[in-house]
Short mmCIF file of C-alpha atoms in Angstrom, two decimals:
data_model
loop_
_atom_site.label_atom_id
_atom_site.label_comp_id
_atom_site.label_asym_id
_atom_site.label_seq_id
_atom_site.Cartn_x
_atom_site.Cartn_y
_atom_site.Cartn_z
CA MET A 1392 4.08 32.79 6.39
CA ASP A 1393 7.44 34.54 6.71
CA VAL A 1394 9.29 31.30 6.00
CA PHE A 1395 8.18 31.35 2.41
CA SER A 1396 9.34 34.88 1.75
CA ASP A 1397 12.86 33.45 1.59
CA PRO A 1398 13.43 32.34 -2.03
CA TYR A 1399 15.67 29.48 -0.90
CA ASN A 1400 12.84 27.93 1.12
CA VAL A 1401 10.42 28.33 -1.76
CA ASP A 1402 12.95 26.62 -3.96
CA VAL A 1403 13.21 23.66 -1.55
CA TYR A 1404 9.42 23.40 -1.52
CA VAL A 1405 9.08 23.53 -5.31
CA THR A 1406 11.92 21.06 -5.95
CA GLY A 1407 10.39 18.66 -3.44
CA PHE A 1408 7.05 18.59 -5.18
CA LEU A 1409 8.66 18.43 -8.62
CA TRP A 1410 10.38 15.21 -7.57
CA ILE A 1411 7.08 13.82 -6.28
CA LEU A 1412 5.45 14.71 -9.59
CA LYS A 1413 8.21 13.08 -11.63
CA LEU A 1414 8.27 9.99 -9.43
CA THR A 1415 4.50 9.62 -9.64
CA ALA A 1416 4.40 10.10 -13.40
CA ALA A 1417 7.10 7.57 -14.24
CA SER A 1418 5.95 5.03 -11.64
CA THR A 1419 2.33 5.27 -12.76
CA VAL A 1420 3.35 4.25 -16.27
CA GLY A 1421 5.64 1.53 -14.98
CA ALA A 1422 3.10 0.14 -12.51
CA LEU A 1423 0.27 0.21 -15.05
CA VAL A 1424 2.24 -1.64 -17.74
CA LEU A 1425 3.62 -4.19 -15.29
CA GLY A 1426 0.30 -4.58 -13.49
CA VAL A 1427 -1.71 -5.24 -16.65
CA MET A 1428 0.86 -7.78 -17.77
CA LEU A 1429 0.74 -9.50 -14.37
CA ALA A 1430 -3.06 -9.54 -14.41
CA ALA A 1431 -3.04 -11.10 -17.88
CA MET A 1432 -0.61 -13.71 -16.57
CA ARG A 1433 -2.77 -14.48 -13.56
CA VAL A 1434 -5.84 -15.26 -15.67
CA SER A 1435 -3.96 -17.07 -18.45
CA PRO A 1436 -4.33 -20.79 -19.15
CA VAL A 1437 -0.60 -21.38 -18.60
CA PRO A 1438 0.12 -22.55 -15.03
CA VAL A 1439 3.71 -21.25 -15.00
CA LEU A 1440 2.52 -17.74 -15.78
CA ARG A 1441 -0.28 -17.95 -13.20
CA GLY A 1442 2.25 -19.06 -10.61
CA PHE A 1443 4.65 -16.26 -11.50
CA GLY A 1444 1.90 -13.62 -11.27
CA ALA A 1445 0.66 -14.98 -7.95
CA ALA A 1446 4.18 -15.12 -6.52
CA TRP A 1447 4.88 -11.53 -7.58
CA VAL A 1448 1.68 -10.27 -5.98
CA ASN A 1449 2.22 -12.16 -2.74
CA VAL A 1450 5.83 -11.07 -2.39
CA PHE A 1451 5.48 -7.39 -3.20
CA ARG A 1452 2.09 -6.74 -1.66
CA ASN A 1453 3.23 -8.07 1.69
CA THR A 1454 6.63 -6.38 1.82
CA PRO A 1455 6.83 -2.82 3.17
CA LEU A 1456 7.60 -0.30 0.45
CA THR A 1457 10.28 1.17 2.70
CA LEU A 1458 12.10 -2.15 2.59
CA ILE A 1459 11.75 -2.37 -1.20
CA ILE A 1460 13.13 1.14 -1.72
CA PHE A 1461 15.85 0.42 0.82
CA PHE A 1462 16.76 -2.73 -1.09
CA CYS A 1463 16.77 -0.91 -4.43
CA TYR A 1464 19.42 1.43 -3.10
CA PHE A 1465 21.53 -0.63 -0.69
CA GLY A 1466 21.10 -3.98 -2.41
CA LEU A 1467 20.57 -3.33 -6.09
CA TYR A 1468 22.79 -0.27 -6.37
CA ALA A 1469 25.35 -0.37 -3.59
CA VAL A 1470 26.06 -4.09 -3.44
CA LEU A 1471 25.03 -5.54 -6.78
CA GLY A 1472 26.32 -2.52 -8.67
CA PHE A 1473 23.12 -1.81 -10.63
CA THR A 1474 23.45 1.75 -11.93
CA VAL A 1475 20.99 3.63 -14.10
CA SER A 1476 22.60 7.02 -14.37
CA ASP A 1477 25.88 8.66 -13.44
CA ASP A 1478 24.10 11.61 -11.91
CA LEU A 1479 23.53 10.71 -8.26
CA ASN A 1480 20.10 12.33 -7.99
CA LEU A 1481 18.92 10.85 -11.26
CA ASN A 1482 20.20 7.43 -10.25
CA ASN A 1483 18.29 7.60 -6.95
CA TYR A 1484 15.26 8.79 -8.86
CA TRP A 1485 15.25 5.80 -11.19
CA LEU A 1486 15.93 3.38 -8.34
CA GLY A 1487 12.90 4.90 -6.62
CA VAL A 1488 10.83 4.53 -9.77
CA ILE A 1489 11.81 0.85 -9.99
CA GLY A 1490 10.82 0.24 -6.37
CA LEU A 1491 7.53 2.13 -6.63
CA SER A 1492 6.58 0.44 -9.92
CA VAL A 1493 7.38 -3.05 -8.76
CA TYR A 1494 5.38 -2.52 -5.54
CA THR A 1495 2.39 -0.74 -7.05
CA ALA A 1496 2.17 -3.22 -9.95
CA ALA A 1497 1.10 -5.91 -7.47
CA PHE A 1498 -1.87 -3.76 -6.40
CA VAL A 1499 -2.73 -2.81 -9.98
CA CYS A 1500 -2.71 -6.50 -10.91
CA GLU A 1501 -5.10 -7.38 -8.10
CA ALA A 1502 -7.43 -4.48 -8.92
CA ILE A 1503 -7.62 -5.48 -12.58
CA ARG A 1504 -8.17 -9.11 -11.66
CA SER A 1505 -11.07 -8.18 -9.40
CA GLY A 1506 -12.33 -6.00 -12.26
CA ILE A 1507 -12.27 -9.02 -14.54
CA ASN A 1508 -14.37 -10.81 -11.94
CA THR A 1509 -17.10 -8.16 -12.29
CA VAL A 1510 -17.59 -9.02 -15.96
CA PRO A 1511 -20.47 -11.51 -16.17
CA ALA A 1512 -19.48 -14.99 -17.29
CA GLY A 1513 -21.98 -14.73 -20.14
CA GLN A 1514 -19.85 -12.09 -21.86
CA ALA A 1515 -16.80 -14.32 -22.14
CA GLU A 1516 -18.94 -17.34 -22.95
CA ALA A 1517 -20.64 -15.49 -25.79
CA ALA A 1518 -17.25 -14.36 -27.08
CA ARG A 1519 -15.98 -17.91 -27.05
CA ALA A 1520 -19.17 -19.16 -28.67
CA ILE A 1521 -18.57 -16.97 -31.71
CA GLY A 1522 -15.07 -18.40 -31.93
CA MET A 1523 -12.87 -15.79 -30.31
CA SER A 1524 -9.52 -16.92 -28.94
CA PHE A 1525 -8.35 -16.35 -25.37
CA TRP A 1526 -6.40 -13.28 -26.44
CA GLN A 1527 -9.35 -11.84 -28.40
CA THR A 1528 -11.77 -12.53 -25.56
CA LEU A 1529 -9.43 -10.85 -23.10
CA THR A 1530 -8.54 -7.75 -25.12
CA MET A 1531 -11.81 -7.10 -26.96
CA ILE A 1532 -14.49 -8.24 -24.53
CA VAL A 1533 -13.29 -8.62 -20.97
CA LEU A 1534 -10.60 -5.98 -20.42
CA PRO A 1535 -12.60 -3.03 -21.85
CA GLN A 1536 -15.44 -3.80 -19.46
CA ALA A 1537 -13.12 -4.63 -16.59
CA GLY A 1538 -11.17 -1.42 -17.19
CA ARG A 1539 -14.26 0.67 -16.66
CA ALA A 1540 -15.04 -1.20 -13.45
CA VAL A 1541 -11.60 -0.62 -11.96
CA ILE A 1542 -11.34 3.15 -12.37
CA ALA A 1543 -12.15 3.84 -8.73
CA PRO A 1544 -9.74 1.26 -7.25
CA LEU A 1545 -7.02 2.22 -9.72
CA GLY A 1546 -7.58 5.86 -8.84
CA SER A 1547 -7.00 5.19 -5.16
CA ILE A 1548 -3.95 3.08 -6.00
CA PHE A 1549 -2.38 5.95 -7.92
CA ILE A 1550 -3.28 8.44 -5.22
CA ALA A 1551 -1.54 6.13 -2.76
CA LEU A 1552 1.38 5.92 -5.18
CA SER A 1553 1.84 9.68 -5.19
CA LYS A 1554 1.88 9.67 -1.39
CA ASN A 1555 4.23 6.69 -1.33
CA ALA A 1556 6.63 8.61 -3.54
CA THR A 1557 7.68 10.48 -0.38
CA ILE A 1558 9.38 7.28 0.81
CA VAL A 1559 12.03 7.68 -1.91
CA GLY A 1560 13.38 10.40 0.39
CA THR A 1561 14.93 7.51 2.38
CA ILE A 1562 17.56 7.05 -0.29
CA GLY A 1563 18.53 10.69 -0.40
CA LEU A 1564 16.24 12.32 -2.93
CA MET A 1565 15.08 15.72 -1.68
CA GLU A 1566 11.40 15.04 -2.26
CA SER A 1567 8.71 16.92 -0.35
CA SER A 1568 8.83 15.09 2.99
CA SER A 1569 12.62 15.41 3.23
CA ALA A 1570 12.27 19.02 2.12
CA MET A 1571 9.74 19.62 4.91
CA LYS A 1572 12.08 17.99 7.43
CA GLU A 1573 14.91 20.27 6.33
CA LEU A 1574 12.77 23.40 6.54
CA ILE A 1575 11.42 22.42 9.97
CA ASN A 1576 14.91 21.86 11.32
CA ALA A 1577 16.10 25.19 9.94
CA ASN A 1578 13.02 27.20 11.00
CA GLY A 1579 11.89 25.89 14.37
CA ASP A 1580 9.75 28.98 14.91
CA ALA A 1581 7.52 28.33 11.90
CA VAL A 1582 6.69 24.63 12.20
CA ILE A 1583 2.95 24.97 11.69
CA PRO A 1584 3.04 27.10 8.50
CA ILE A 1585 5.63 24.75 7.02
CA PHE A 1586 3.56 21.66 7.79
CA LEU A 1587 0.39 23.29 6.51
CA ALA A 1588 2.11 24.29 3.27
CA PHE A 1589 3.38 20.79 2.55
CA ALA A 1590 0.42 18.77 3.84
CA GLY A 1591 -1.98 21.30 2.38
CA THR A 1592 -0.49 20.91 -1.08
CA PHE A 1593 -1.05 17.18 -0.93
CA ALA A 1594 -4.58 17.65 0.41
CA ILE A 1595 -5.53 20.26 -2.19
CA VAL A 1596 -4.40 18.04 -5.04
CA LEU A 1597 -5.34 14.59 -3.76
CA ILE A 1598 -8.77 15.17 -2.17
CA PRO A 1599 -10.29 16.54 -5.41
CA ALA A 1600 -8.42 13.82 -7.33
CA GLY A 1601 -10.16 11.21 -5.19
CA TYR A 1602 -13.59 12.72 -5.84
CA GLY A 1603 -12.66 13.07 -9.53
CA PHE A 1604 -11.92 9.38 -9.84
CA GLY A 1605 -15.17 8.57 -8.04
CA TRP A 1606 -17.12 10.78 -10.43
CA LEU A 1607 -15.37 9.23 -13.42
CA ALA A 1608 -16.04 5.73 -12.11
CA THR A 1609 -19.79 6.27 -11.81
CA ARG A 1610 -19.89 8.04 -15.17
CA LEU A 1611 -18.06 5.29 -17.01
CA ALA A 1612 -19.53 2.34 -15.10
CA VAL A 1613 -20.97 -0.36 -17.34
CA LYS A 1614 -24.72 -0.22 -16.81
CA ARG A 1615 -26.01 -3.68 -16.07
CA MET B 1434 -16.97 -17.15 -10.17
CA SER B 1435 -13.46 -18.21 -10.99
CA THR B 1436 -11.82 -16.36 -13.81
CA ASP B 1437 -9.88 -19.30 -15.17
CA ALA B 1438 -13.00 -21.21 -16.08
CA VAL B 1439 -14.62 -18.27 -17.81
CA LEU B 1440 -11.97 -16.84 -20.06
CA TYR B 1441 -11.12 -20.03 -21.92
CA ASP B 1442 -12.65 -23.41 -22.65
CA HIS B 1443 -11.44 -26.62 -21.21
CA PRO B 1444 -8.36 -27.13 -23.41
CA GLY B 1445 -8.68 -29.53 -26.31
CA PRO B 1446 -5.76 -31.35 -27.97
CA LYS B 1447 -4.54 -28.28 -29.86
CA ALA B 1448 -4.83 -25.93 -26.91
CA LYS B 1449 -3.08 -28.47 -24.71
CA ILE B 1450 -0.09 -28.53 -27.04
CA ARG B 1451 -0.06 -24.73 -27.25
CA ASN B 1452 -0.22 -24.42 -23.48
CA LEU B 1453 2.57 -26.93 -23.16
CA VAL B 1454 4.73 -24.96 -25.58
CA LEU B 1455 3.99 -21.73 -23.69
CA THR B 1456 4.75 -23.44 -20.40
CA VAL B 1457 8.10 -24.63 -21.68
CA VAL B 1458 8.98 -21.29 -23.27
CA PHE B 1459 8.11 -19.25 -20.17
CA GLY B 1460 9.56 -21.89 -17.90
CA ILE B 1461 12.88 -21.55 -19.70
CA ALA B 1462 12.61 -17.75 -19.62
CA LEU B 1463 11.98 -17.81 -15.88
CA LEU B 1464 14.84 -20.23 -15.31
CA GLY B 1465 17.00 -17.91 -17.36
CA LEU B 1466 15.94 -15.01 -15.16
CA ALA B 1467 16.67 -17.03 -12.03
CA TYR B 1468 20.07 -17.99 -13.41
CA TRP B 1469 20.81 -14.38 -14.30
CA ILE B 1470 20.04 -13.31 -10.73
CA TYR B 1471 22.14 -16.20 -9.45
CA ALA B 1472 25.02 -15.22 -11.70
CA LYS B 1473 24.78 -11.55 -10.69
CA PHE B 1474 24.87 -12.57 -7.02
CA ASP B 1475 27.76 -14.89 -7.75
CA GLU B 1476 29.68 -12.19 -9.56
CA LYS B 1477 29.48 -9.97 -6.49
CA GLY B 1478 30.24 -12.86 -4.15
CA GLN B 1479 26.83 -12.69 -2.48
CA TRP B 1480 26.57 -16.45 -2.02
CA ALA B 1481 29.53 -16.47 0.33
CA GLY B 1482 28.70 -18.52 3.40
CA THR B 1483 29.89 -15.84 5.81
CA LEU B 1484 27.12 -13.52 4.61
CA TRP B 1485 24.36 -16.05 5.23
CA LYS B 1486 25.82 -17.71 8.29
CA PRO B 1487 24.70 -15.03 10.81
CA PHE B 1488 21.11 -16.15 10.24
CA THR B 1489 21.86 -19.63 11.49
CA GLU B 1490 23.13 -18.25 14.79
CA VAL B 1491 20.77 -17.81 17.67
CA SER B 1492 22.29 -14.51 18.77
CA THR B 1493 21.37 -12.79 15.48
CA TRP B 1494 17.77 -13.67 16.11
CA THR B 1495 17.65 -12.90 19.80
CA ASP B 1496 19.70 -9.70 19.55
CA TYR B 1497 18.31 -8.15 16.40
CA ILE B 1498 15.49 -9.80 14.51
CA LEU B 1499 13.12 -10.87 17.29
CA PRO B 1500 13.34 -7.58 19.24
CA GLY B 1501 12.80 -5.76 15.95
CA LEU B 1502 9.78 -7.89 15.17
CA GLY B 1503 8.53 -7.25 18.70
CA TYR B 1504 8.78 -3.47 18.23
CA THR B 1505 7.10 -3.70 14.83
CA LEU B 1506 4.18 -5.75 16.14
CA GLY B 1507 3.99 -3.68 19.33
CA ALA B 1508 3.66 -0.39 17.46
CA ALA B 1509 1.20 -1.99 15.04
CA ALA B 1510 -0.94 -3.37 17.88
CA VAL B 1511 -1.11 -0.11 19.84
CA ALA B 1512 -1.79 1.83 16.64
CA MET B 1513 -4.52 -0.64 15.69
CA VAL B 1514 -6.38 -0.19 18.96
CA LEU B 1515 -6.08 3.59 18.74
CA SER B 1516 -7.08 3.70 15.07
CA LEU B 1517 -10.17 1.62 15.75
CA THR B 1518 -11.21 4.10 18.42
CA PHE B 1519 -10.38 7.03 16.16
CA GLY B 1520 -12.18 5.36 13.26
CA ILE B 1521 -15.38 4.70 15.17
CA LEU B 1522 -15.44 8.19 16.68
CA PHE B 1523 -14.97 9.95 13.38
CA ALA B 1524 -17.29 7.62 11.46
CA VAL B 1525 -20.02 8.47 13.94
CA GLY B 1526 -19.02 12.11 13.67
CA ARG B 1527 -19.41 12.08 9.92
CA LEU B 1528 -22.79 10.39 10.22
CA SER B 1529 -24.03 12.95 12.72
CA ASP B 1530 -27.17 14.99 12.06
CA HIS B 1531 -25.45 18.14 13.27
CA ARG B 1532 -23.51 20.07 10.69
CA TRP B 1533 -21.06 21.45 13.23
CA VAL B 1534 -20.02 17.88 14.03
CA ARG B 1535 -20.28 16.39 10.56
CA TYR B 1536 -18.21 18.95 8.66
CA PRO B 1537 -15.18 19.12 11.01
CA ALA B 1538 -15.12 15.33 11.31
CA GLY B 1539 -15.25 15.03 7.53
CA ALA B 1540 -12.48 17.59 7.11
CA VAL B 1541 -10.21 15.77 9.58
CA VAL B 1542 -10.79 12.40 7.93
CA GLU B 1543 -10.26 13.72 4.41
CA PHE B 1544 -7.14 15.64 5.44
CA PHE B 1545 -5.36 12.77 7.12
CA ARG B 1546 -6.24 10.40 4.30
CA ALA B 1547 -4.65 12.75 1.77
CA VAL B 1548 -1.41 13.51 3.62
CA PRO B 1549 1.45 11.04 3.16
CA LEU B 1550 2.13 9.10 6.34
CA LEU B 1551 5.84 9.87 6.19
CA LEU B 1552 5.14 13.61 6.07
CA LEU B 1553 2.90 13.19 9.11
CA MET B 1554 5.55 11.23 11.00
CA PHE B 1555 8.21 13.83 10.17
CA PHE B 1556 5.94 16.56 11.45
CA ILE B 1557 5.17 14.70 14.67
CA PHE B 1558 8.76 13.68 15.27
CA PHE B 1559 10.70 16.76 14.15
CA GLY B 1560 8.07 19.50 14.24
CA VAL B 1561 6.01 18.91 17.37
CA PRO B 1562 9.03 19.09 19.74
CA PHE B 1563 9.52 22.71 18.59
CA LEU B 1564 5.96 23.46 19.65
CA THR B 1565 5.86 21.56 22.96
CA GLU B 1566 9.49 22.25 23.75
CA GLN B 1567 10.13 18.71 24.88
CA PRO B 1568 11.47 15.75 22.92
CA MET B 1569 9.00 13.45 21.18
CA SER B 1570 9.27 9.74 21.85
CA VAL B 1571 9.93 7.96 18.59
CA PHE B 1572 7.48 5.21 19.52
CA TRP B 1573 4.65 7.70 19.89
CA ALA B 1574 5.63 9.51 16.72
CA VAL B 1575 5.21 6.25 14.82
CA VAL B 1576 2.04 5.24 16.63
CA LEU B 1577 0.38 8.66 16.35
CA GLY B 1578 1.18 8.88 12.65
CA LEU B 1579 -0.19 5.42 12.04
CA THR B 1580 -3.27 6.17 14.13
CA LEU B 1581 -4.19 9.39 12.36
CA TYR B 1582 -3.78 7.86 8.92
CA ASN B 1583 -5.26 4.41 9.47
CA GLY B 1584 -7.94 5.76 11.77
CA SER B 1585 -9.13 7.99 8.96
CA VAL B 1586 -9.14 5.11 6.52
CA LEU B 1587 -11.07 2.98 9.01
CA ALA B 1588 -13.52 5.83 9.62
CA GLU B 1589 -14.43 5.75 5.95
CA ALA B 1590 -14.71 1.97 6.05
CA PHE B 1591 -17.02 2.12 9.07
CA ARG B 1592 -19.15 4.76 7.43
CA ALA B 1593 -19.54 2.52 4.38
CA GLY B 1594 -20.36 -0.33 6.74
CA VAL B 1595 -23.05 1.63 8.58
CA TYR B 1596 -24.59 2.70 5.26
CA ALA B 1597 -24.60 -0.93 4.20
CA VAL B 1598 -26.73 -2.05 7.17
CA SER B 1599 -30.20 -2.35 5.74
CA ARG B 1600 -32.49 0.62 6.41
CA GLY B 1601 -35.08 -1.61 8.03
CA GLN B 1602 -32.76 -2.12 10.98
CA SER B 1603 -32.61 1.53 11.99
CA GLU B 1604 -36.25 2.10 11.09
CA ALA B 1605 -37.30 -0.78 13.32
CA ALA B 1606 -35.08 0.57 16.10
CA TYR B 1607 -36.65 4.02 15.86
CA ALA B 1608 -40.09 2.42 15.73
CA ILE B 1609 -39.60 0.74 19.09
CA GLY B 1610 -38.61 4.13 20.50
CA MET B 1611 -34.82 4.06 20.59
CA ARG B 1612 -32.99 7.34 20.54
CA LYS B 1613 -30.39 8.30 17.91
CA GLY B 1614 -27.46 7.33 20.11
CA GLN B 1615 -29.03 4.02 21.00
CA VAL B 1616 -29.74 3.17 17.37
CA MET B 1617 -26.13 3.89 16.48
CA ARG B 1618 -24.65 2.16 19.52
CA GLU B 1619 -26.85 -0.86 19.83
CA VAL B 1620 -28.08 -1.54 16.32
CA LEU B 1621 -25.92 -0.06 13.59
CA ILE B 1622 -22.35 -0.23 14.91
CA PRO B 1623 -22.42 -3.86 16.07
CA GLN B 1624 -23.68 -5.00 12.68
CA ALA B 1625 -21.36 -2.72 10.75
CA ALA B 1626 -18.34 -3.75 12.82
CA ARG B 1627 -19.10 -7.37 12.17
CA SER B 1628 -19.36 -6.99 8.44
CA MET B 1629 -16.27 -4.75 8.47
CA LEU B 1630 -14.13 -7.33 10.27
CA PRO B 1631 -12.31 -8.49 7.10
CA VAL B 1632 -11.57 -4.88 6.16
CA ILE B 1633 -10.25 -4.21 9.65
CA VAL B 1634 -7.92 -7.19 9.47
CA SER B 1635 -6.65 -6.23 6.00
CA GLN B 1636 -6.01 -2.75 7.36
CA MET B 1637 -3.75 -4.44 9.90
CA VAL B 1638 -1.57 -5.65 7.04
CA VAL B 1639 -1.21 -2.02 5.96
CA LEU B 1640 -0.37 -1.08 9.55
CA VAL B 1641 2.31 -3.73 9.92
CA LYS B 1642 3.88 -2.66 6.64
CA ASP B 1643 3.70 1.01 7.56
CA THR B 1644 5.58 0.53 10.82
CA ALA B 1645 8.59 0.09 8.53
CA LEU B 1646 8.39 3.86 7.97
CA GLY B 1647 9.54 4.11 11.56
CA TYR B 1648 12.95 3.07 10.25
CA ILE B 1649 13.26 6.50 8.64
CA ILE B 1650 12.89 8.24 12.00
CA SER B 1651 15.04 5.50 13.61
CA TYR B 1652 12.39 3.62 15.53
CA PRO B 1653 14.03 0.23 16.27
CA GLU B 1654 11.58 -1.86 14.28
CA LEU B 1655 12.27 -4.87 12.09
CA LEU B 1656 13.83 -3.02 9.17
CA GLN B 1657 16.08 -0.99 11.47
CA MET B 1658 17.12 -3.92 13.66
CA GLY B 1659 17.04 -6.78 11.18
CA VAL B 1660 18.49 -5.10 8.11
CA ASN B 1661 20.30 -1.95 9.14
CA ASN B 1662 21.91 -3.18 12.36
CA VAL B 1663 22.55 -6.74 11.21
CA SER B 1664 24.22 -5.57 8.02
CA ALA B 1665 26.23 -2.99 9.94
CA ASN B 1666 27.77 -5.88 11.87
CA PHE B 1667 28.07 -8.53 9.19
CA GLY B 1668 28.12 -6.52 5.95
CA ASN B 1669 25.31 -8.59 4.44
CA VAL B 1670 22.65 -6.07 3.50
CA VAL B 1671 21.20 -8.10 0.60
CA GLN B 1672 20.87 -11.25 2.69
CA ALA B 1673 19.42 -9.41 5.67
CA ALA B 1674 16.88 -7.65 3.46
CA ILE B 1675 15.79 -10.99 1.99
CA VAL B 1676 15.38 -12.60 5.42
CA VAL B 1677 13.44 -9.62 6.81
CA ALA B 1678 11.25 -9.48 3.69
CA ILE B 1679 10.38 -13.16 4.21
CA ILE B 1680 9.39 -12.45 7.83
CA PHE B 1681 7.16 -9.57 6.74
CA ILE B 1682 5.61 -11.72 4.02
CA LEU B 1683 4.89 -14.53 6.50
CA VAL B 1684 3.29 -12.18 9.05
CA ASN B 1685 1.21 -10.38 6.45
CA SER B 1686 0.15 -13.50 4.57
CA SER B 1687 -1.20 -14.98 7.78
CA LEU B 1688 -3.13 -11.76 8.43
CA THR B 1689 -4.47 -11.85 4.87
CA ALA B 1690 -5.46 -15.48 5.31
CA LEU B 1691 -7.25 -14.53 8.53
CA ALA B 1692 -9.11 -11.77 6.69
CA GLY B 1693 -10.14 -14.20 3.97
CA TRP B 1694 -11.35 -16.71 6.53
CA LEU B 1695 -13.36 -14.03 8.35
CA GLU B 1696 -14.86 -12.91 5.07
CA ARG B 1697 -15.98 -16.41 4.15
CA ARG B 1698 -17.35 -16.85 7.64
CA THR B 1699 -19.39 -13.64 7.57
CA ARG B 1700 -20.64 -14.47 4.10
CA ARG B 1701 -21.81 -17.86 5.28
CA VAL B 1702 -23.85 -16.25 8.03
CA GLY B 1703 -25.29 -14.02 5.34
CA LYS B 1704 -24.48 -10.72 7.00
CA ALA B 1705 -21.92 -9.44 4.50
CA PRO B 1706 -23.15 -6.20 2.94
CA LYS B 1707 -23.00 -6.19 -0.82
CA THR B 1708 -21.77 -2.65 -1.20
CA ALA B 1709 -19.04 -2.75 1.38
CA VAL B 1710 -16.31 -4.14 -0.84
CA LEU B 1711 -13.31 -1.96 -0.17
CA VAL B 1712 -10.07 -2.33 -2.01
CA ASP B 1713 -7.41 -2.30 0.66
CA ALA B 1714 -4.92 -1.53 -2.05
CA GLY B 1715 -5.87 2.10 -1.93
CA SER B 1716 -4.44 2.48 1.49
CA ALA B 1717 -1.16 1.02 0.43
CA THR B 1718 1.13 3.58 2.00
#
């Protein structure tokens, strides 16, 4: 592991994963907020909202994330002049967050909607029978139960999100995959240790995270 | 069970008025949003005919978009076949009675599911040539990356499918004297594969989308050819991205529709396992 005795290389490695961490954190919040709103739209009684939610899901779930990130940079920023920050790295970061959130929100929406489907009809019917409104039924009866049913799917969505964050490297952010590429090109004699360091970091964090979400899902599952 | 019918009653007079008001309010908001996008495009001159015109010419399609689509679907098809093989092999490996087979197979599957596909492709494309001392074909870098990742995902799906085949099936097979391999080959896998068909097809959507990663290592797929090269010639990156996105959406929606049809079909036959509901979203790389 001689490669990582050079402080510069360690720095590249650490910066790469810091970007991934920051991208994942901000996009998780963005995707969750957007996704819950979209899911609420898709089950609402208003046809326009249902249509909007469905269109969003169909467009973004079927478009490659690479294309979305590409568009955020070359379309939104370069052509349409949409700028978030004057700092180039920070600007790319926020463009990446927008792309990741918009894409992941479609999956979050679908997961929550399928979670709503696991709540027995009797629950919502009982809520309506005691006079609750749509909003009350949704927020007090259905979503709390649906939320506990979607922990496992949401967990895998956010694990996928953290892996997808590497794609932001396309628009020039030195996240971990671009960092690995740079290190490989500079140290052709140490390809395997470099790959193992980068891939291993992902594996060490994400494999336990996957089992953690599974454990949480069974623990919090609504017993029926 | 449809959600719409459950969450709210059939609207009465009051609810109808409220829904109408909401419809109008959100309709106006959406129109406003659409206008804002239109105005933004207009401000930057993105509606100019010269930017859209290339897509009405045959040569744009025959020179860029169709070859790109061909490369995308080609890589996806080869990777699909390989991932199915990989998936079945490793699913069987993980189900093996021998620890020395089960543990390595499990480690491989877990590892490749946890590593970002782009990282894998970078390693195969930039790293492996250092080890083999010969250049790596970009096609195989894309296909191998896709295979390792999607094969691992499929291996897990198959394993779930085999578990979902009712115990009586394998018990009956053992009872009539079949060996382990025969039970797996002739009883469990055919039934699991059948019930897993919708999952396999939805995984193809993931595969088709993931070929776009090939753009990053300059594999001439749809994003490279249809957006990058077209806009390099005509300076219309926004328009090209929209057209290519529509093509991707059309291809993937038809695959999704196929998966839905297969799912309904298997359910009708009554072979769909209850526990084998996999959210394809998780493999959304």
